[in-house]
C-alpha cells in the first residue's frame, strides 16, 4: 500500500465544490422529458421529420406517376381498339381476311 | 424501430391514395365507355373535336362509302373463292393461279385507293388541323395493312360478318 499513500491522502482531503447553478434542476428535467418524448409517436416524428417528409414525397411522387402511366396505357389501348374497329369497318381487305393472308 | 410498422403502413396508404388519384387524372372515362361500346362516332367526335353538324356529315359519308366498301368486299371475296378453287384443283395451271393472285392484289390496291380517298373526304369535313391529324393517323393505320389485324373482330366471312 505504501506507493499509493500520497494518492490516498489526496483523495481523503479532496472535496468537490461545484459552483451553484440555478438552471441545473431545470436542465435535468428537460433531458428527462426529451428521453420520454423519444418513445412517443410525436417524438418520433419530430426526431425524423426530414426523413419522413422525404419518404412521403418520394412515395407520393412515384405512386402518382405509376397511376398516371397506367391510365395512359389504358387510354392508348382504348384508342387503339376504337381505331382498329373503325378502320376494319371501312377496309374491305380486313373484312375479307386479306390482311391475314398477307405475308 | 418501434414505429417502423406504422410508417410503412402510412406510406402504403399514401401510395394507394395518390396512385388512385394519378390514375383517375390520367384516364378518360368517356373514351373508355366509347371503346366498350365500340362507338367510333363518339370517339371521333371527342378525339377530333367535331361539332354535331360535322359528325352528321361524316356519318353521311360513311353511309355512302358502305356501299362502295361492300362492292370491294364482294369483288375481293369472289376473287379469293376463285383462287381457292384453283388451289384445290388437282391440275391447277400455275399461270391461272398466278393470274388469280394478281387479280386479288389489284382489287386490294383499288380498295386501298378508294379507302384513302374516302378518308380524305372525311378529313375535309373536320376542322383543318384535326383533319390533318386524322388523315395522318388513318394513313399510318392503312399503311400497316397486313402487319396488324383488327382485334376482337371476326371478319373471316365477308358476307356473314360484313360490317355495314
Short mmCIF file of C-alpha atoms in Angstrom, two decimals:
data_model
loop_
_atom_site.label_atom_id
_atom_site.label_comp_id
_atom_site.label_asym_id
_atom_site.label_seq_id
_atom_site.Cartn_x
_atom_site.Cartn_y
_atom_site.Cartn_z
CA UNK A 1 0.00 0.00 0.00
CA UNK A 2 2.96 2.28 0.52
CA UNK A 3 3.47 3.52 -3.05
CA UNK A 4 -0.17 4.77 -3.12
CA UNK A 5 -0.15 6.53 0.16
CA UNK A 6 0.07 10.11 -1.24
CA UNK A 7 -2.82 9.37 -3.58
CA UNK A 8 -4.93 8.03 -0.75
CA UNK A 9 -4.11 11.08 1.34
CA UNK A 10 -5.05 13.38 -1.51
CA UNK A 11 -8.33 11.58 -2.04
CA UNK A 12 -9.10 11.82 1.65
CA UNK A 13 -8.79 15.60 1.64
CA UNK A 14 -10.32 16.16 -1.84
CA UNK A 15 -13.65 17.92 -1.76
CA UNK A 16 -15.76 18.81 -4.80
CA UNK A 17 -17.40 22.19 -4.51
CA UNK A 18 -19.18 22.94 -7.83
CA UNK A 19 -20.36 26.47 -8.41
CA UNK A 20 -24.09 26.87 -7.71
CA UNK A 21 -26.15 26.61 -10.97
CA UNK A 22 -29.75 27.80 -10.83
CA UNK A 23 -30.57 26.04 -14.13
CA UNK A 24 -29.28 22.66 -13.02
CA UNK A 25 -32.64 21.20 -11.90
CA UNK A 26 -34.48 22.51 -14.95
CA UNK A 27 -31.83 21.14 -17.25
CA UNK A 28 -32.10 17.69 -15.69
CA UNK A 29 -35.91 17.69 -16.17
CA UNK A 30 -35.58 18.87 -19.74
CA UNK A 31 -33.34 15.93 -20.55
CA UNK A 32 -35.70 13.51 -18.80
CA UNK A 33 -38.63 14.89 -20.84
CA UNK A 34 -36.67 14.58 -24.06
CA UNK A 35 -35.95 10.90 -23.30
CA UNK A 36 -39.62 10.29 -22.51
CA UNK A 37 -40.73 12.02 -25.75
CA UNK A 38 -38.42 9.96 -27.95
CA UNK A 39 -40.61 6.92 -27.31
CA UNK A 40 -43.89 8.60 -28.33
CA UNK A 41 -45.18 8.90 -31.92
CA UNK A 42 -44.99 12.69 -31.81
CA UNK A 43 -41.43 12.48 -30.55
CA UNK A 44 -40.53 10.02 -33.29
CA UNK A 45 -41.99 12.29 -35.95
CA UNK A 46 -40.13 15.30 -34.53
CA UNK A 47 -36.89 13.36 -34.43
CA UNK A 48 -37.22 12.04 -38.02
CA UNK A 49 -39.18 14.87 -39.62
CA UNK A 50 -36.87 15.32 -42.60
CA UNK A 51 -36.59 11.63 -43.40
CA UNK A 52 -40.33 11.05 -43.06
CA UNK A 53 -41.15 14.03 -45.24
CA UNK A 54 -38.76 12.81 -47.91
CA UNK A 55 -40.27 9.32 -47.79
CA UNK A 56 -43.82 10.69 -48.13
CA UNK A 57 -42.87 12.96 -51.03
CA UNK A 58 -40.99 10.15 -52.78
CA UNK A 59 -43.80 7.63 -52.26
CA UNK A 60 -46.47 10.09 -53.41
CA UNK A 61 -44.47 11.12 -56.48
CA UNK A 62 -43.69 7.56 -57.51
CA UNK A 63 -47.19 6.19 -56.95
CA UNK A 64 -48.78 9.18 -58.67
CA UNK A 65 -46.53 8.68 -61.67
CA UNK A 66 -47.26 4.94 -61.78
CA UNK A 67 -51.02 5.60 -61.54
CA UNK A 68 -50.89 8.21 -64.28
CA UNK A 69 -48.78 5.99 -66.54
CA UNK A 70 -51.16 3.06 -66.05
CA UNK A 71 -54.07 5.32 -67.02
CA UNK A 72 -52.23 6.49 -70.15
CA UNK A 73 -51.61 2.87 -71.16
CA UNK A 74 -55.32 2.21 -70.67
CA UNK A 75 -56.27 5.26 -72.75
CA UNK A 76 -53.92 4.19 -75.55
CA UNK A 77 -55.39 0.69 -75.53
CA UNK A 78 -58.94 2.09 -75.71
CA UNK A 79 -58.00 4.39 -78.57
CA UNK A 80 -56.28 1.57 -80.42
CA UNK A 81 -59.33 -0.67 -80.04
CA UNK A 82 -61.55 2.05 -81.47
CA UNK A 83 -59.15 2.86 -84.27
CA UNK A 84 -58.80 -0.81 -85.24
CA UNK A 85 -62.57 -1.28 -85.27
CA UNK A 86 -63.08 1.92 -87.24
CA UNK A 87 -60.54 1.06 -89.92
CA UNK A 88 -61.85 -2.52 -90.08
CA UNK A 89 -65.37 -1.22 -90.69
CA UNK A 90 -64.11 0.76 -93.70
CA UNK A 91 -61.48 -1.56 -95.12
CA UNK A 92 -62.81 -4.38 -97.29
CA UNK A 93 -59.39 -6.02 -97.23
CA UNK A 94 -59.68 -6.58 -93.47
CA UNK A 95 -63.29 -7.70 -93.78
CA UNK A 96 -62.36 -10.33 -96.35
CA UNK A 97 -59.41 -11.56 -94.29
CA UNK A 98 -56.86 -10.36 -96.84
CA UNK A 99 -54.76 -8.91 -94.02
CA UNK A 100 -54.29 -12.41 -92.61
CA UNK A 101 -53.23 -13.73 -95.99
CA UNK A 102 -50.54 -11.07 -96.42
CA UNK A 103 -47.02 -12.28 -95.65
CA UNK B 1 -37.79 0.80 -34.89
CA UNK B 2 -40.87 0.81 -32.68
CA UNK B 3 -42.75 2.95 -35.23
CA UNK B 4 -41.47 1.31 -38.42
CA UNK B 5 -44.71 -0.65 -38.97
CA UNK B 6 -46.82 2.49 -38.66
CA UNK B 7 -44.53 4.37 -41.02
CA UNK B 8 -44.68 1.58 -43.63
CA UNK B 9 -48.48 1.37 -43.33
CA UNK B 10 -48.74 5.13 -43.68
CA UNK B 11 -46.55 5.11 -46.78
CA UNK B 12 -48.60 2.28 -48.31
CA UNK B 13 -51.73 4.33 -47.64
CA UNK B 14 -50.19 7.41 -49.27
CA UNK B 15 -49.11 5.29 -52.26
CA UNK B 16 -52.61 3.87 -52.70
CA UNK B 17 -54.41 7.19 -52.41
CA UNK B 18 -52.01 9.11 -54.67
CA UNK B 19 -51.78 6.18 -57.12
CA UNK B 20 -55.56 6.09 -57.50
CA UNK B 21 -55.68 9.87 -57.88
CA UNK B 22 -52.93 9.71 -60.52
CA UNK B 23 -54.86 7.03 -62.37
CA UNK B 24 -58.10 8.99 -62.22
CA UNK B 25 -56.49 12.16 -63.51
CA UNK B 26 -54.84 10.25 -66.37
CA UNK B 27 -57.73 8.11 -67.56
CA UNK B 28 -60.52 9.13 -69.90
CA UNK B 29 -63.86 7.59 -68.81
CA UNK B 30 -65.71 8.86 -71.89
CA UNK B 31 -63.16 7.28 -74.21
CA UNK B 32 -63.27 4.05 -72.20
CA UNK B 33 -67.07 3.96 -72.43
CA UNK B 34 -66.84 4.56 -76.19
CA UNK B 35 -64.31 1.71 -76.50
CA UNK B 36 -66.56 -0.61 -74.50
CA UNK B 37 -69.50 0.17 -76.79
CA UNK B 38 -67.26 0.17 -79.90
CA UNK B 39 -68.79 3.61 -80.50
CA UNK B 40 -66.44 5.09 -83.09
CA UNK B 41 -68.68 8.10 -83.66
CA UNK B 42 -68.33 9.14 -80.02
CA UNK B 43 -64.58 8.61 -80.28
CA UNK B 44 -64.25 10.64 -83.49
CA UNK B 45 -66.34 13.44 -82.01
CA UNK B 46 -64.30 13.53 -78.85
CA UNK B 47 -60.81 12.99 -80.20
CA UNK B 48 -61.17 15.27 -83.21
CA UNK B 49 -63.33 17.92 -81.56
CA UNK B 50 -66.20 17.69 -84.01
CA UNK B 51 -69.45 19.61 -83.91
CA UNK B 52 -72.77 17.80 -84.27
CA UNK B 53 -73.03 19.04 -87.86
CA UNK B 54 -69.57 17.68 -88.69
CA UNK B 55 -70.43 14.34 -87.11
CA UNK B 56 -73.63 14.19 -89.17
CA UNK B 57 -71.72 14.99 -92.37
CA UNK B 58 -69.12 12.32 -91.60
CA UNK B 59 -71.79 9.73 -90.79
CA UNK B 60 -73.43 10.51 -94.14
CA UNK B 61 -70.09 9.98 -95.91
CA UNK B 62 -69.59 6.70 -94.09
CA UNK B 63 -73.08 5.53 -95.08
CA UNK B 64 -72.32 6.36 -98.70
CA UNK B 65 -68.98 4.62 -98.52
CA UNK B 66 -70.54 1.49 -97.02
CA UNK B 67 -71.98 0.63 -100.46
CA UNK B 68 -68.59 1.16 -102.11
CA UNK B 69 -66.87 -0.90 -99.40
CA UNK B 70 -69.40 -3.69 -99.82
CA UNK B 71 -68.65 -3.72 -103.56
CA UNK B 72 -64.94 -4.16 -102.77
CA UNK B 73 -65.76 -6.91 -100.28
CA UNK B 74 -67.81 -8.81 -102.82
CA UNK B 75 -65.19 -8.45 -105.56
CA UNK B 76 -62.31 -9.50 -103.27
CA UNK B 77 -64.37 -12.36 -101.85
CA UNK B 78 -65.22 -13.64 -105.34
CA UNK B 79 -61.57 -13.41 -106.42
CA UNK B 80 -60.50 -15.29 -103.27
CA UNK B 81 -63.01 -18.04 -103.90
CA UNK B 82 -61.85 -18.35 -107.50
CA UNK B 83 -58.23 -18.60 -106.37
CA UNK B 84 -59.11 -21.13 -103.65
CA UNK B 85 -60.91 -23.29 -106.21
CA UNK B 86 -57.86 -23.17 -108.45
CA UNK B 87 -55.66 -24.17 -105.50
CA UNK B 88 -57.90 -27.15 -104.76
CA UNK B 89 -58.00 -28.30 -108.39
CA UNK B 90 -55.67 -31.30 -108.87
CA UNK B 91 -54.13 -30.00 -112.07
CA UNK B 92 -54.30 -26.27 -111.50
CA UNK B 93 -52.42 -24.29 -114.07
CA UNK B 94 -49.76 -22.18 -112.38
CA UNK B 95 -50.49 -19.34 -114.76
CA UNK B 96 -54.20 -19.32 -113.85
CA UNK B 97 -53.36 -19.36 -110.15
CA UNK B 98 -50.87 -16.52 -110.59
CA UNK B 99 -53.49 -14.56 -112.51
CA UNK B 100 -56.00 -15.10 -109.69
CA UNK B 101 -53.45 -13.92 -107.12
CA UNK B 102 -52.70 -10.90 -109.30
CA UNK B 103 -56.42 -10.11 -109.53
CA UNK B 104 -56.66 -10.13 -105.73
CA UNK B 105 -53.67 -7.78 -105.45
CA UNK B 106 -55.25 -5.41 -107.96
CA UNK B 107 -58.55 -5.44 -106.08
CA UNK B 108 -56.66 -4.83 -102.84
CA UNK B 109 -54.93 -1.80 -104.36
CA UNK B 110 -58.24 -0.49 -105.71
CA UNK B 111 -59.77 -0.94 -102.27
CA UNK B 112 -56.89 0.93 -100.60
CA UNK B 113 -57.04 3.80 -103.09
CA UNK B 114 -60.79 4.08 -102.65
CA UNK B 115 -60.46 3.95 -98.84
CA UNK B 116 -57.79 6.67 -98.79
CA UNK B 117 -59.98 8.88 -101.00
CA UNK B 118 -62.87 8.35 -98.61
CA UNK B 119 -60.69 9.18 -95.60
CA UNK B 120 -59.63 12.41 -97.32
CA UNK B 121 -63.29 13.33 -97.78
CA UNK B 122 -63.93 12.63 -94.11
CA UNK B 123 -60.90 14.70 -93.10
CA UNK B 124 -62.22 17.58 -95.23
CA UNK B 125 -65.32 17.72 -93.03
CA UNK B 126 -63.20 18.25 -89.91
CA UNK B 127 -61.55 21.45 -88.67
CA UNK B 128 -58.36 21.84 -90.75
CA UNK B 129 -55.83 20.88 -88.07
CA UNK B 130 -57.95 17.98 -86.82
CA UNK B 131 -58.46 16.79 -90.39
CA UNK B 132 -54.71 16.69 -90.95
CA UNK B 133 -54.21 14.78 -87.71
CA UNK B 134 -57.00 12.36 -88.60
CA UNK B 135 -55.59 11.74 -92.06
CA UNK B 136 -52.09 11.21 -90.72
CA UNK B 137 -53.38 8.69 -88.20
CA UNK B 138 -55.54 6.86 -90.74
CA UNK B 139 -52.89 6.77 -93.45
CA UNK B 140 -50.44 5.27 -90.97
CA UNK B 141 -53.04 2.69 -89.98
CA UNK B 142 -53.96 1.82 -93.57
CA UNK B 143 -50.25 1.54 -94.36
CA UNK B 144 -49.85 -1.13 -91.66
CA UNK B 145 -52.31 -3.36 -93.52
CA UNK B 146 -51.20 -6.97 -93.35
CA UNK B 147 -48.93 -6.26 -90.38
CA UNK B 148 -51.61 -5.74 -87.73
CA UNK B 149 -55.04 -7.30 -87.61
CA UNK B 150 -58.15 -5.82 -86.08
CA UNK B 151 -58.52 -7.29 -82.61
CA UNK B 152 -61.73 -8.90 -81.44
CA UNK B 153 -63.30 -8.81 -84.89
CA UNK B 154 -64.30 -11.96 -86.66
CA UNK B 155 -64.09 -10.99 -90.28
CA UNK B 156 -63.43 -14.34 -91.90
CA UNK B 157 -66.70 -14.43 -93.82
CA UNK B 158 -67.21 -11.11 -95.59
CA UNK B 159 -70.87 -11.80 -96.28
CA UNK B 160 -71.97 -13.17 -92.92
CA UNK B 161 -69.93 -10.70 -90.87
CA UNK B 162 -69.91 -7.69 -93.15
CA UNK B 163 -69.50 -4.57 -91.07
CA UNK B 164 -72.01 -2.39 -92.89
#
